[in-house]
Coordinates of C-alpha atoms in Angstrom, one line a residue:
M1 CA 50.3 8.2 -68.8
F2 CA 51.6 7.6 -64.9
N3 CA 53.6 10.2 -63.6
K4 CA 56.2 8.3 -61.6
V5 CA 58.2 4.4 -62.6
L6 CA 60.4 3.4 -60.2
I7 CA 63.3 1.6 -62.0
A8 CA 63.8 -1.8 -60.3
N9 CA 67.9 -2.3 -62.5
R10 CA 70.8 -0.4 -62.8
G11 CA 74.3 -0.8 -65.7
A12 CA 72.9 0.1 -68.6
I13 CA 69.2 -0.4 -68.8
A14 CA 68.5 1.6 -65.8
C15 CA 71.0 5.0 -67.5
R16 CA 68.7 4.6 -70.6
I17 CA 65.2 3.7 -69.4
V18 CA 65.8 6.5 -67.5
R19 CA 66.3 8.7 -70.3
T20 CA 63.4 7.1 -71.9
L21 CA 61.2 8.3 -68.3
K22 CA 62.8 12.4 -69.6
R23 CA 61.6 12.5 -73.0
L24 CA 58.3 11.6 -71.6
G25 CA 58.4 13.8 -69.1
I26 CA 57.6 11.7 -66.1
G27 CA 58.8 11.0 -63.1
S28 CA 61.9 8.3 -62.6
V29 CA 62.8 7.0 -59.4
A30 CA 66.7 4.7 -58.8
V31 CA 67.4 2.0 -55.8
Y32 CA 70.7 0.9 -55.8
S33 CA 72.7 -0.4 -53.4
D34 CA 75.5 0.5 -51.8
A35 CA 78.6 -0.4 -54.3
D36 CA 75.7 1.4 -56.9
R37 CA 75.8 4.5 -54.7
H38 CA 77.4 7.1 -56.7
A39 CA 76.1 5.3 -60.0
M40 CA 75.2 6.9 -63.6
H41 CA 72.2 6.1 -62.3
V42 CA 71.5 7.1 -58.9
A43 CA 72.5 10.3 -60.5
M44 CA 70.2 11.2 -63.6
A45 CA 66.6 10.2 -61.5
D46 CA 64.9 12.8 -60.1
Q47 CA 64.9 10.2 -56.6
A48 CA 66.5 7.3 -55.0
I49 CA 66.2 4.6 -52.8
H50 CA 68.7 2.9 -50.9
I51 CA 67.0 -1.3 -51.3
G52 CA 70.3 -3.1 -49.1
A53 CA 74.0 -4.4 -48.9
A54 CA 75.8 -5.2 -52.9
P55 CA 74.9 -8.0 -53.0
A56 CA 72.4 -8.7 -55.4
A57 CA 70.0 -11.0 -53.4
E58 CA 70.5 -8.2 -50.0
S59 CA 69.2 -5.8 -52.7
Y60 CA 68.3 -5.5 -56.6
L61 CA 66.4 -9.5 -55.9
Q62 CA 64.6 -8.1 -52.8
Q63 CA 61.2 -7.8 -54.1
D64 CA 59.4 -6.8 -51.3
R65 CA 61.9 -3.9 -50.2
I66 CA 61.0 -2.2 -53.7
I67 CA 57.9 -3.0 -53.8
A68 CA 57.9 -0.6 -50.7
A69 CA 60.4 1.7 -53.0
A70 CA 58.0 2.0 -54.7
R71 CA 54.9 3.1 -52.7
E72 CA 57.5 5.0 -50.9
S73 CA 58.3 7.4 -53.2
G74 CA 54.8 7.5 -54.5
A75 CA 55.1 5.1 -57.9
Q76 CA 53.0 3.9 -60.4
A77 CA 54.4 1.2 -61.8
I78 CA 58.1 -0.6 -62.1
H79 CA 59.9 -1.4 -64.8
P80 CA 62.1 -3.8 -63.8
G81 CA 64.5 -3.8 -67.2
Y82 CA 66.9 -7.2 -67.8
G83 CA 67.9 -9.9 -65.5
F84 CA 67.2 -9.8 -62.1
L85 CA 63.6 -9.9 -61.7
S86 CA 62.6 -9.4 -65.0
E87 CA 61.0 -12.4 -65.4
N88 CA 60.1 -12.9 -62.4
A89 CA 55.9 -14.2 -61.8
A90 CA 55.9 -13.9 -58.6
F91 CA 57.0 -11.0 -58.8
A92 CA 54.5 -9.8 -60.6
E93 CA 52.0 -11.0 -58.8
K94 CA 53.1 -9.1 -55.9
C95 CA 53.6 -6.0 -57.6
A96 CA 49.7 -6.8 -58.1
A97 CA 48.6 -6.5 -54.9
A98 CA 50.3 -4.3 -54.2
G99 CA 48.5 -1.6 -56.8
I100 CA 51.0 -1.4 -58.3
V101 CA 51.8 -2.3 -62.4
F102 CA 54.1 -4.3 -63.8
I103 CA 55.7 -2.9 -67.0
G104 CA 56.0 -6.2 -68.8
P105 CA 54.2 -9.4 -69.6
T106 CA 51.6 -11.6 -67.8
P107 CA 52.9 -13.5 -64.6
Q108 CA 51.0 -16.0 -66.7
Q109 CA 53.0 -15.6 -70.5
M110 CA 56.5 -16.2 -67.7
R111 CA 55.6 -19.1 -66.8
S112 CA 54.3 -20.4 -70.0
F113 CA 57.6 -19.5 -71.5
G114 CA 59.4 -19.3 -68.7
L115 CA 60.5 -23.2 -68.6
K116 CA 62.1 -23.8 -71.7
H117 CA 60.4 -27.4 -71.6
T118 CA 56.8 -26.1 -71.5
A119 CA 57.6 -23.6 -73.8
R120 CA 58.8 -26.6 -76.6
E121 CA 55.3 -27.9 -75.7
L122 CA 53.4 -24.8 -76.4
A123 CA 56.0 -24.3 -79.8
Q124 CA 54.7 -28.0 -81.3
S125 CA 50.9 -26.6 -80.9
Q126 CA 51.6 -23.7 -82.9
D127 CA 53.4 -25.7 -85.9
V128 CA 56.6 -24.2 -84.4
P129 CA 59.4 -25.9 -85.9
L130 CA 61.1 -28.9 -82.3
L131 CA 64.7 -29.4 -82.9
P132 CA 64.4 -33.7 -82.3
G133 CA 65.2 -33.5 -78.1
S134 CA 63.4 -35.1 -74.5
G135 CA 61.2 -33.7 -72.0
L136 CA 62.1 -33.6 -68.5
L137 CA 64.7 -35.9 -67.7
E138 CA 64.7 -37.9 -63.8
D139 CA 68.8 -39.6 -63.9
A140 CA 72.1 -39.6 -65.6
A141 CA 70.5 -43.2 -67.0
H142 CA 67.3 -41.2 -68.2
A143 CA 69.1 -38.5 -70.0
V144 CA 71.6 -41.4 -72.0
R145 CA 68.6 -43.4 -72.7
A146 CA 66.8 -40.3 -74.7
A147 CA 70.2 -39.0 -76.2
E148 CA 70.4 -42.5 -78.7
E149 CA 67.1 -41.7 -79.3
V150 CA 67.4 -37.9 -80.0
G151 CA 71.2 -38.3 -81.4
Y152 CA 74.2 -37.5 -81.0
P153 CA 76.4 -34.4 -79.6
V154 CA 73.2 -33.3 -77.9
M155 CA 72.8 -30.3 -75.2
L156 CA 71.9 -31.2 -72.2
K157 CA 70.2 -27.8 -71.4
S158 CA 68.5 -25.6 -67.6
T159 CA 65.0 -25.8 -68.2
A160 CA 65.1 -22.4 -66.4
G161 CA 67.1 -19.3 -66.3
G162 CA 69.6 -18.2 -69.8
G163 CA 72.2 -16.3 -70.0
G164 CA 74.1 -19.2 -71.6
I165 CA 73.6 -20.7 -67.8
G166 CA 73.2 -24.1 -67.1
M167 CA 73.7 -25.4 -71.0
Q168 CA 76.5 -28.3 -71.9
L169 CA 77.2 -30.3 -75.3
C170 CA 77.8 -34.0 -75.0
R171 CA 79.0 -36.3 -78.0
N172 CA 78.9 -39.4 -75.8
A173 CA 77.2 -41.2 -73.8
A174 CA 80.2 -40.4 -70.9
E175 CA 80.2 -37.2 -71.5
L176 CA 76.4 -37.2 -70.6
S177 CA 76.5 -39.4 -67.6
A178 CA 79.8 -37.2 -66.1
A179 CA 77.4 -33.4 -66.7
F180 CA 74.6 -34.0 -66.1
A181 CA 74.3 -33.6 -62.0
S182 CA 76.5 -30.4 -62.7
V183 CA 74.1 -29.2 -64.9
V184 CA 71.8 -29.7 -62.7
R185 CA 73.0 -28.2 -59.2
L186 CA 74.1 -25.7 -61.2
A187 CA 70.4 -24.9 -62.5
A188 CA 69.5 -25.0 -59.4
S189 CA 71.9 -22.9 -57.5
N190 CA 71.5 -20.7 -60.0
F191 CA 67.7 -20.1 -60.9
S192 CA 66.3 -22.9 -58.1
Q193 CA 64.9 -24.6 -60.6
G194 CA 67.0 -28.1 -61.3
G195 CA 64.9 -29.7 -64.9
V196 CA 67.0 -30.3 -67.3
F197 CA 66.3 -32.3 -70.5
I198 CA 68.3 -32.5 -74.2
E199 CA 68.2 -31.1 -77.9
R200 CA 70.3 -31.9 -80.6
F201 CA 73.4 -30.4 -80.8
V202 CA 73.8 -27.9 -84.7
E203 CA 77.2 -28.4 -85.4
Q204 CA 76.9 -25.2 -88.1
A205 CA 74.2 -23.0 -85.7
R206 CA 73.3 -19.8 -85.7
H207 CA 71.5 -17.8 -83.7
I208 CA 68.9 -16.2 -84.7
E209 CA 65.6 -14.2 -82.7
V210 CA 63.2 -12.5 -83.9
Q211 CA 61.6 -8.9 -81.2
I212 CA 57.8 -9.9 -81.0
F213 CA 55.4 -7.0 -79.8
G214 CA 52.0 -7.5 -77.8
D215 CA 49.5 -4.6 -76.9
G216 CA 47.4 -7.7 -74.7
R217 CA 44.4 -7.4 -76.2
G218 CA 45.4 -10.6 -79.5
N219 CA 47.2 -7.8 -81.7
V220 CA 51.6 -10.0 -82.0
V221 CA 53.4 -7.7 -84.6
A222 CA 57.9 -8.6 -85.2
L223 CA 59.6 -5.6 -85.7
G224 CA 63.1 -7.8 -87.1
E225 CA 65.1 -10.5 -86.6
R226 CA 69.1 -10.4 -84.7
D227 CA 71.2 -12.9 -85.8
C228 CA 73.1 -12.9 -81.9
S229 CA 75.8 -15.5 -83.2
V230 CA 79.2 -14.5 -81.7
Q231 CA 79.4 -15.7 -79.0
R232 CA 81.4 -16.8 -76.0
R233 CA 80.3 -19.9 -74.1
N234 CA 76.8 -19.2 -75.5
Q235 CA 76.1 -15.8 -74.3
K236 CA 75.7 -13.1 -76.7
V237 CA 79.2 -10.5 -77.6
I238 CA 77.5 -8.6 -80.9
E239 CA 74.0 -8.3 -82.5
E240 CA 72.5 -7.4 -85.9
T241 CA 70.2 -7.1 -88.2
P242 CA 68.9 -7.6 -90.0
A243 CA 70.7 -11.3 -90.0
P244 CA 73.5 -11.0 -93.3
R245 CA 72.6 -13.8 -95.2
L246 CA 69.2 -14.1 -94.8
D247 CA 66.9 -15.3 -97.3
A248 CA 63.3 -13.3 -97.5
R249 CA 61.5 -16.8 -97.4
T250 CA 63.2 -17.9 -94.2
R251 CA 62.9 -14.5 -92.3
Q252 CA 59.3 -13.9 -93.0
A253 CA 58.7 -18.0 -92.1
L254 CA 60.3 -17.3 -88.6
F255 CA 58.4 -14.0 -88.2
A256 CA 54.9 -16.4 -88.7
C257 CA 56.4 -18.3 -85.7
A258 CA 56.9 -16.2 -83.5
E259 CA 53.7 -13.7 -84.6
R260 CA 51.8 -17.2 -83.9
L261 CA 53.8 -18.8 -80.6
G262 CA 52.9 -14.6 -79.1
R263 CA 49.5 -14.4 -80.5
S264 CA 48.6 -17.7 -78.7
V265 CA 49.2 -16.8 -75.2
G266 CA 47.8 -13.1 -76.2
Y267 CA 51.4 -12.2 -75.2
Q268 CA 51.3 -8.6 -73.9
S269 CA 54.7 -5.5 -73.5
A270 CA 58.1 -6.5 -75.5
G271 CA 59.6 -10.6 -75.8
T272 CA 61.8 -12.4 -78.0
V273 CA 60.7 -15.5 -80.2
E274 CA 65.1 -17.0 -80.7
F275 CA 65.6 -19.5 -82.5
V276 CA 69.0 -22.0 -84.3
Y277 CA 69.9 -22.4 -88.2
D278 CA 71.3 -24.6 -88.9
D279 CA 73.7 -22.7 -91.4
V280 CA 73.7 -26.6 -93.8
G281 CA 70.4 -27.5 -93.7
G282 CA 68.5 -24.1 -94.5
E283 CA 66.4 -25.1 -91.8
F284 CA 65.2 -23.5 -88.3
Y285 CA 64.2 -25.1 -84.4
F286 CA 62.5 -22.9 -82.1
L287 CA 64.8 -22.3 -79.0
E288 CA 63.0 -20.5 -75.9
V289 CA 61.7 -17.8 -75.5
N290 CA 62.4 -14.7 -73.2
T291 CA 59.6 -12.6 -72.4
R292 CA 61.8 -9.1 -71.8
L293 CA 63.1 -6.7 -73.1
Q294 CA 66.3 -8.5 -74.1
V295 CA 70.4 -6.5 -73.9
E296 CA 69.9 -6.3 -77.5
H297 CA 66.6 -4.6 -78.1
G298 CA 68.9 -1.0 -79.3
V299 CA 69.9 -2.7 -82.6
T300 CA 66.1 -2.7 -83.3
E301 CA 65.3 0.3 -82.7
Q302 CA 67.9 1.8 -84.2
V303 CA 66.9 0.1 -87.8
T304 CA 62.8 0.9 -87.1
G305 CA 62.7 4.5 -84.9
I306 CA 60.8 1.8 -82.4
D307 CA 61.8 2.2 -78.3
L308 CA 60.3 0.2 -77.6
V309 CA 61.2 1.0 -73.2
E310 CA 58.6 3.8 -74.5
W311 CA 56.6 1.3 -76.4
M312 CA 56.2 -1.5 -72.6
L313 CA 55.2 2.5 -70.8
R314 CA 52.6 2.4 -72.9
V315 CA 51.1 -1.2 -73.1
A316 CA 51.6 -1.3 -69.3
A317 CA 49.2 2.3 -69.0
D318 CA 46.5 1.1 -71.1
E319 CA 47.8 3.5 -73.4
A320 CA 49.1 0.7 -76.7
P321 CA 50.4 1.7 -79.8
D322 CA 48.4 0.6 -82.4
L323 CA 49.7 -3.0 -83.4
L324 CA 46.2 -4.2 -86.0
G325 CA 47.8 -4.8 -89.4
Y326 CA 50.9 -2.6 -88.4
V327 CA 53.9 -3.6 -89.9
A328 CA 57.6 -3.1 -88.7
Q329 CA 59.0 -0.8 -91.5
P330 CA 63.5 -1.8 -91.2
Q331 CA 65.9 0.4 -92.7
G332 CA 69.6 -0.3 -93.4
H333 CA 71.8 -1.8 -90.6
S334 CA 72.9 -2.3 -87.1
I335 CA 75.6 -3.7 -85.3
Q336 CA 75.9 -3.8 -80.7
V337 CA 79.3 -4.3 -79.7
R338 CA 79.0 -5.7 -75.9
V339 CA 81.6 -3.8 -74.2
Y340 CA 82.8 -5.9 -70.9
A341 CA 85.0 -5.3 -67.7
E342 CA 86.2 -8.9 -68.3
D343 CA 90.6 -10.1 -69.2
P344 CA 90.4 -12.1 -72.2
A345 CA 94.4 -13.1 -71.4
H346 CA 92.5 -14.6 -68.3
Q347 CA 90.0 -17.1 -69.7
F348 CA 87.6 -13.7 -69.5
R349 CA 88.0 -13.2 -65.4
P350 CA 85.2 -9.8 -64.4
S351 CA 87.3 -7.3 -63.7
S352 CA 86.2 -4.3 -61.4
G353 CA 88.0 -2.1 -59.6
L354 CA 88.6 2.3 -60.1
L355 CA 88.3 3.8 -64.7
S356 CA 90.7 6.3 -63.8
H357 CA 89.7 7.1 -67.1
V358 CA 86.4 6.3 -70.0
Q359 CA 86.2 8.4 -73.6
W360 CA 83.4 7.1 -74.8
P361 CA 82.9 7.6 -79.5
S362 CA 80.8 9.6 -81.0
G363 CA 78.2 9.3 -84.1
V364 CA 76.9 5.9 -83.1
R365 CA 75.2 5.1 -79.6
V366 CA 76.0 3.8 -76.7
D367 CA 74.6 2.6 -73.9
H368 CA 76.8 2.7 -70.8
W369 CA 76.6 3.1 -67.1
V370 CA 80.2 4.5 -66.1
E371 CA 82.0 7.7 -67.4
T372 CA 85.6 8.8 -65.4
G373 CA 86.3 7.8 -62.4
A374 CA 83.6 5.2 -62.1
E375 CA 83.7 1.8 -58.7
V376 CA 83.4 -1.0 -60.8
P377 CA 82.0 -3.4 -58.5
A378 CA 82.7 -7.4 -58.3
H379 CA 78.6 -8.3 -57.0
Y380 CA 77.3 -8.3 -61.1
D381 CA 77.2 -8.5 -64.6
P382 CA 80.2 -6.8 -66.0
M383 CA 78.1 -5.3 -69.0
L384 CA 80.1 -1.1 -68.8
A385 CA 78.2 -1.2 -71.7
K386 CA 76.7 -1.4 -75.8
I387 CA 78.2 0.3 -78.9
I388 CA 76.0 0.9 -81.2
A389 CA 76.6 1.7 -84.5
H390 CA 73.8 2.0 -88.4
G391 CA 74.1 2.9 -91.8
D392 CA 72.9 2.3 -94.9
S393 CA 73.9 -0.7 -95.1
R394 CA 76.2 -3.9 -92.7
E395 CA 79.2 -2.7 -94.8
D396 CA 78.7 1.0 -93.4
A397 CA 77.6 0.5 -89.3
L398 CA 80.5 -2.0 -90.1
A399 CA 83.1 0.5 -91.2
K400 CA 81.4 2.8 -88.0
L401 CA 81.2 0.3 -85.3
Q402 CA 85.5 0.1 -86.3
D403 CA 85.5 3.5 -85.3
A404 CA 83.8 3.5 -83.1
L405 CA 86.4 1.2 -81.6
A406 CA 88.7 2.3 -82.5
G407 CA 88.1 5.8 -80.4
T408 CA 86.9 4.1 -77.9
Q409 CA 89.4 4.4 -74.8
L410 CA 88.7 2.6 -71.1
Y411 CA 91.3 2.1 -68.0
G412 CA 92.3 1.1 -65.4
I413 CA 90.8 -2.1 -65.1
E414 CA 91.3 -4.4 -67.9
T415 CA 88.3 -4.4 -70.3
N416 CA 87.6 -7.1 -73.5
L417 CA 87.9 -3.5 -75.8
A418 CA 90.9 -5.2 -77.9
Y419 CA 89.5 -8.4 -77.8
L420 CA 86.4 -6.7 -79.5
R421 CA 89.1 -4.9 -82.0
R422 CA 90.0 -8.1 -83.3
V423 CA 86.2 -9.8 -84.2
V424 CA 85.1 -6.9 -85.8
A425 CA 88.2 -7.4 -88.5
D426 CA 88.1 -10.8 -89.1
D427 CA 86.8 -12.1 -92.0
T428 CA 84.5 -14.2 -90.5
F429 CA 82.6 -11.7 -89.4
T430 CA 83.5 -9.2 -91.6
S431 CA 82.1 -11.4 -94.6
G432 CA 79.0 -12.0 -92.9
R433 CA 79.3 -16.1 -91.8
Q434 CA 79.5 -16.1 -88.5
T435 CA 78.7 -18.7 -86.8
T436 CA 77.8 -19.8 -82.8
R437 CA 81.3 -21.6 -82.6
F438 CA 82.9 -18.6 -84.5
L439 CA 84.8 -17.2 -81.1
A440 CA 85.7 -20.7 -80.2
G441 CA 88.1 -20.9 -83.4
L442 CA 89.6 -17.0 -83.2
E443 CA 92.8 -16.8 -82.1
Y444 CA 93.3 -13.6 -80.3
R445 CA 96.4 -12.0 -77.9
P446 CA 96.0 -9.6 -76.3
A447 CA 99.2 -7.2 -75.8
T448 CA 99.6 -6.8 -72.4
V449 CA 102.2 -7.3 -69.6
E450 CA 100.7 -9.0 -65.8
A451 CA 102.3 -7.6 -63.3
V452 CA 103.5 -11.0 -61.8
Q453 CA 104.9 -9.3 -58.0
P454 CA 104.8 -5.7 -58.3
G455 CA 107.7 -4.8 -56.3
T456 CA 108.6 -2.3 -54.2
H457 CA 106.5 1.5 -56.0
S458 CA 106.9 0.5 -59.1
C459 CA 104.7 3.0 -62.3
I460 CA 104.6 4.3 -64.7
Q461 CA 106.7 8.1 -65.7
D462 CA 107.0 9.9 -68.9
F463 CA 109.5 12.9 -69.6
P464 CA 109.9 15.4 -69.5
G465 CA 106.3 14.9 -67.0
R466 CA 104.0 16.7 -65.7
V467 CA 105.3 20.5 -65.3
G468 CA 103.9 23.8 -64.6
Y469 CA 101.0 23.3 -61.9
W470 CA 102.2 23.9 -58.4
D471 CA 100.7 27.1 -58.5
I472 CA 97.8 25.0 -58.5
G473 CA 99.2 22.2 -55.6
V474 CA 101.0 19.8 -58.3
P475 CA 104.0 19.7 -57.9
P476 CA 105.9 18.0 -61.1
S477 CA 105.9 14.3 -61.8
G478 CA 108.3 12.2 -63.3
P479 CA 111.4 10.1 -64.0
M480 CA 113.5 10.5 -60.7
D481 CA 116.9 9.5 -63.3
D482 CA 115.8 11.3 -66.5
L483 CA 118.9 10.3 -68.3
A484 CA 118.6 7.4 -68.3
F485 CA 114.2 7.2 -68.8
R486 CA 115.3 9.3 -71.8
L487 CA 118.4 6.9 -73.1
A488 CA 116.6 3.4 -72.1
N489 CA 113.3 5.0 -74.4
E490 CA 116.2 5.3 -77.3
L491 CA 117.7 2.3 -77.0
V492 CA 114.4 0.6 -77.9
G493 CA 113.1 3.2 -80.6
N494 CA 110.9 5.7 -78.6
S495 CA 110.6 9.2 -78.1
H496 CA 111.6 9.6 -75.0
A497 CA 108.7 11.2 -74.1
A498 CA 107.4 7.2 -74.2
A499 CA 105.5 5.7 -71.5
G500 CA 107.9 3.6 -69.9
L501 CA 107.7 2.1 -66.2
E502 CA 110.1 3.8 -63.0
L503 CA 111.5 0.6 -60.5
T504 CA 112.5 1.4 -56.7
V505 CA 115.4 -0.4 -54.8
S506 CA 112.7 -4.1 -55.9
G507 CA 111.6 -4.8 -58.6
P508 CA 108.3 -6.4 -60.4
T509 CA 108.0 -10.1 -61.5
L510 CA 106.5 -9.4 -65.0
K511 CA 105.0 -11.4 -68.1
F512 CA 104.8 -10.5 -71.1
N513 CA 101.6 -12.2 -73.2
A514 CA 102.5 -10.1 -77.1
P515 CA 106.4 -10.4 -78.6
A516 CA 108.1 -7.1 -77.7
V517 CA 111.7 -5.0 -77.2
I518 CA 112.4 -3.5 -73.9
A519 CA 115.3 -2.3 -72.7
L520 CA 116.8 -2.4 -68.7
C521 CA 118.7 1.3 -68.0
G522 CA 119.2 3.1 -64.6
A523 CA 120.1 1.8 -60.9
Q524 CA 121.0 -2.6 -61.9
M525 CA 118.4 -4.7 -60.3
K526 CA 119.1 -8.5 -60.3
A527 CA 116.5 -9.2 -64.4
E528 CA 115.9 -12.4 -66.0
L529 CA 114.3 -13.0 -68.4
D530 CA 113.0 -16.6 -68.6
G531 CA 116.0 -17.5 -65.9
V532 CA 118.6 -15.5 -67.9
A533 CA 120.6 -12.8 -67.3
V534 CA 119.6 -9.4 -68.6
P535 CA 121.1 -7.4 -69.7
Y536 CA 121.7 -3.0 -69.4
W537 CA 121.8 -0.4 -71.4
T538 CA 120.9 -2.6 -74.6
A539 CA 117.5 -3.5 -76.2
L540 CA 117.1 -7.2 -76.0
K541 CA 113.2 -9.1 -77.8
V542 CA 111.5 -10.3 -76.2
S543 CA 108.4 -13.5 -76.5
A544 CA 105.0 -14.1 -76.3
G545 CA 104.9 -15.8 -72.7
S546 CA 107.8 -15.0 -71.5
V547 CA 108.6 -13.8 -68.0
L548 CA 110.5 -10.6 -67.4
K549 CA 111.9 -11.2 -63.0
M550 CA 113.9 -8.8 -61.2
S551 CA 114.7 -8.2 -58.0
A552 CA 116.9 -5.8 -55.6
I553 CA 119.1 -3.2 -56.5
Q554 CA 122.9 -5.0 -57.4
G555 CA 124.9 -1.3 -55.7
A556 CA 124.7 2.0 -56.2
G557 CA 121.0 4.0 -56.8
Q558 CA 117.4 3.1 -56.1
R559 CA 116.0 2.8 -59.6
T560 CA 115.9 1.0 -62.7
Y561 CA 113.5 2.0 -65.8
L562 CA 112.2 -0.7 -68.3
A563 CA 111.7 0.9 -71.7
V564 CA 109.6 -1.0 -73.9
R565 CA 109.2 0.2 -77.6
G566 CA 106.0 1.3 -78.5
G567 CA 105.7 2.2 -75.2
F568 CA 103.3 1.6 -72.3
D569 CA 99.2 2.2 -73.4
V570 CA 98.3 5.3 -70.2
P571 CA 96.0 7.9 -70.5
L572 CA 96.9 11.4 -70.7
Y573 CA 96.8 13.7 -67.8
M574 CA 97.0 17.0 -66.8
G575 CA 99.1 17.0 -70.1
S576 CA 101.6 14.1 -68.9
R577 CA 101.4 10.3 -68.2
A578 CA 103.1 10.0 -65.6
T579 CA 102.3 8.4 -62.1
F580 CA 101.0 11.1 -58.8
T581 CA 100.4 8.2 -56.4
L582 CA 99.9 10.9 -54.1
G583 CA 97.2 13.0 -56.1
Q584 CA 96.0 8.7 -56.9
F585 CA 95.5 10.1 -61.0
G586 CA 98.2 9.2 -63.8
G587 CA 99.6 6.3 -65.2
H588 CA 97.9 3.7 -64.5
A589 CA 95.2 3.8 -62.5
G590 CA 96.4 6.9 -60.4
R591 CA 98.4 4.9 -58.3
A592 CA 101.2 2.1 -58.6
L593 CA 101.7 -1.6 -59.9
R594 CA 99.9 -4.5 -57.4
A595 CA 100.3 -7.8 -57.9
G596 CA 97.2 -8.7 -61.1
D597 CA 97.9 -5.3 -62.5
T598 CA 97.7 -5.8 -66.3
L599 CA 99.5 -2.7 -68.5
R600 CA 98.8 -2.7 -72.6
L601 CA 101.5 -2.1 -75.0
Q602 CA 100.4 0.0 -78.2
Q603 CA 99.5 -2.3 -80.8
S604 CA 101.0 -2.8 -85.0
V605 CA 105.2 -2.7 -83.1
D606 CA 107.6 -3.7 -85.6
V607 CA 109.5 -5.7 -83.2
A608 CA 112.2 -8.2 -85.5
V609 CA 114.5 -5.2 -85.4
V610 CA 117.1 -4.3 -82.2
G611 CA 119.4 -1.8 -82.3
P612 CA 123.5 -2.2 -81.3
P613 CA 123.6 -1.2 -77.3
L614 CA 124.5 1.7 -76.0
A615 CA 127.5 3.0 -76.5
A616 CA 130.0 2.5 -73.6
A617 CA 130.6 6.0 -73.0
R618 CA 127.6 7.0 -73.0
V619 CA 126.6 4.7 -70.0
P620 CA 126.2 7.0 -66.6
S621 CA 128.3 6.0 -64.2
Y622 CA 126.4 5.3 -60.6
S623 CA 128.4 5.3 -57.0
N624 CA 127.5 5.9 -53.4
T625 CA 128.9 9.7 -53.4
W626 CA 127.8 13.0 -56.3
D627 CA 129.8 16.1 -56.2
I628 CA 126.8 19.0 -57.1

């Protein structure tokens, strides 16, 4: 076995590989960019080497720098993880030329399966069922002619790459002609290969894949299948094994096709053969082969008890496990969700910034790379973690997963955590009837408020605030005018301690993405809800999509308070949710609001009823002079 291995990757997969290396007593070498200087995989590894600037093209894709780092550290092998250089045959050849073992398939195997159109030809030679499709297309006119033979709808696909990039559904000739140039351009820019082809599109499709493993000596085994049908924009969100509603005959046929395809090239290491399954016709068709470890490999590990990273290491070190006659014996059911730093309210755009509070659940497997205080850079894939539940049955695994998602906390930037909770609670998913179109029809309304304009020093406070820490240099935090703050909470039905907004001098513009009940108290700013003046000292309903626009204070006083029923959802820090901006903790990311910030509301709050306005006798009087 190797003495030292370099990991040519970052994030959750780099951390996961380090853990396996430590368990096996193998030294680990991390590489990192400027953006990852303080990343978890760097701290976990035995040694870390800087390889360049933040953009991947200047660091994690710099083949010569990575090989130089392996030489400098004395690493005998390089594990590429997934993404980046994991399926780059030229990089594997450079490693071999440098006397360094590339942990993965051979360069020729990567080339055989790396382009989808050549993989289709190989699949056809092994009697693996194929969807009707074309070879590489010369131009849009060629594509239209091919589609007429195949039959609409068709999927226009890049022959290179993956991750849902370079794919476009076309239902007629006009759509195909319009999409052709953009798909070619996208493929060329992302994969340096602009070749495209078409396949017939299956309307009620499921995405089923088979995990294979080969020892490089002719033995290839199927370790089980995974259902990866829960996808958004052709990118996987949830994966599970075994696939629900799949009969034994179909399962064994899938395994046989995948093993046959792997044996045809003497496959070595981990790989995945992907199929599209017609949920109406009950037939499956070859899609592609991924010649690397998959993001979703963990669910297979949970049911088989196999450490796929260890098996990859052993094959690369010429210590392959005995696969002759091997038959996997999966136990139970496993489901994985991918936790992304992305904003579901804005077309799932990636989020970046400081994670002010992170809490991962217990009782499940969590492959992650972030903790409280981690900075999420904008340069890479936004995946933060994979939460993987395993149970005796699908129902057991799903219940554990739902509990795990409820127990996960991520604050400071937007994530898809609430969206995932909604997905796994949906009847379609709980019944195992998901197809690849499931998420497109899922209704999701985030319980959030967006800061369109932040105002002057708008920040989260609570009552009585953060008190009792003067002895360690933390002054009291909390609302300046705690009477107005408490009255605002009272009007919306909250306890006095619920987190609300303190607005100073000039207020923010806030967009409500969900219905709410609010109250404004304190010094009176000019306030309009969808263009209509808002009364103070009273509760009122806000509809989803409404915009509250606040401007300068009209008259005496400097602080206005906005309470929402249920309070804003921010974590406790030293016993309080109040913002201490000088200490950079508490509230929302430890600071005042900025344009584009998203504040979360508490879930499942009743907004149907509002109470009467505050009695006139209880309304404080604000003036420019005070008697103390």
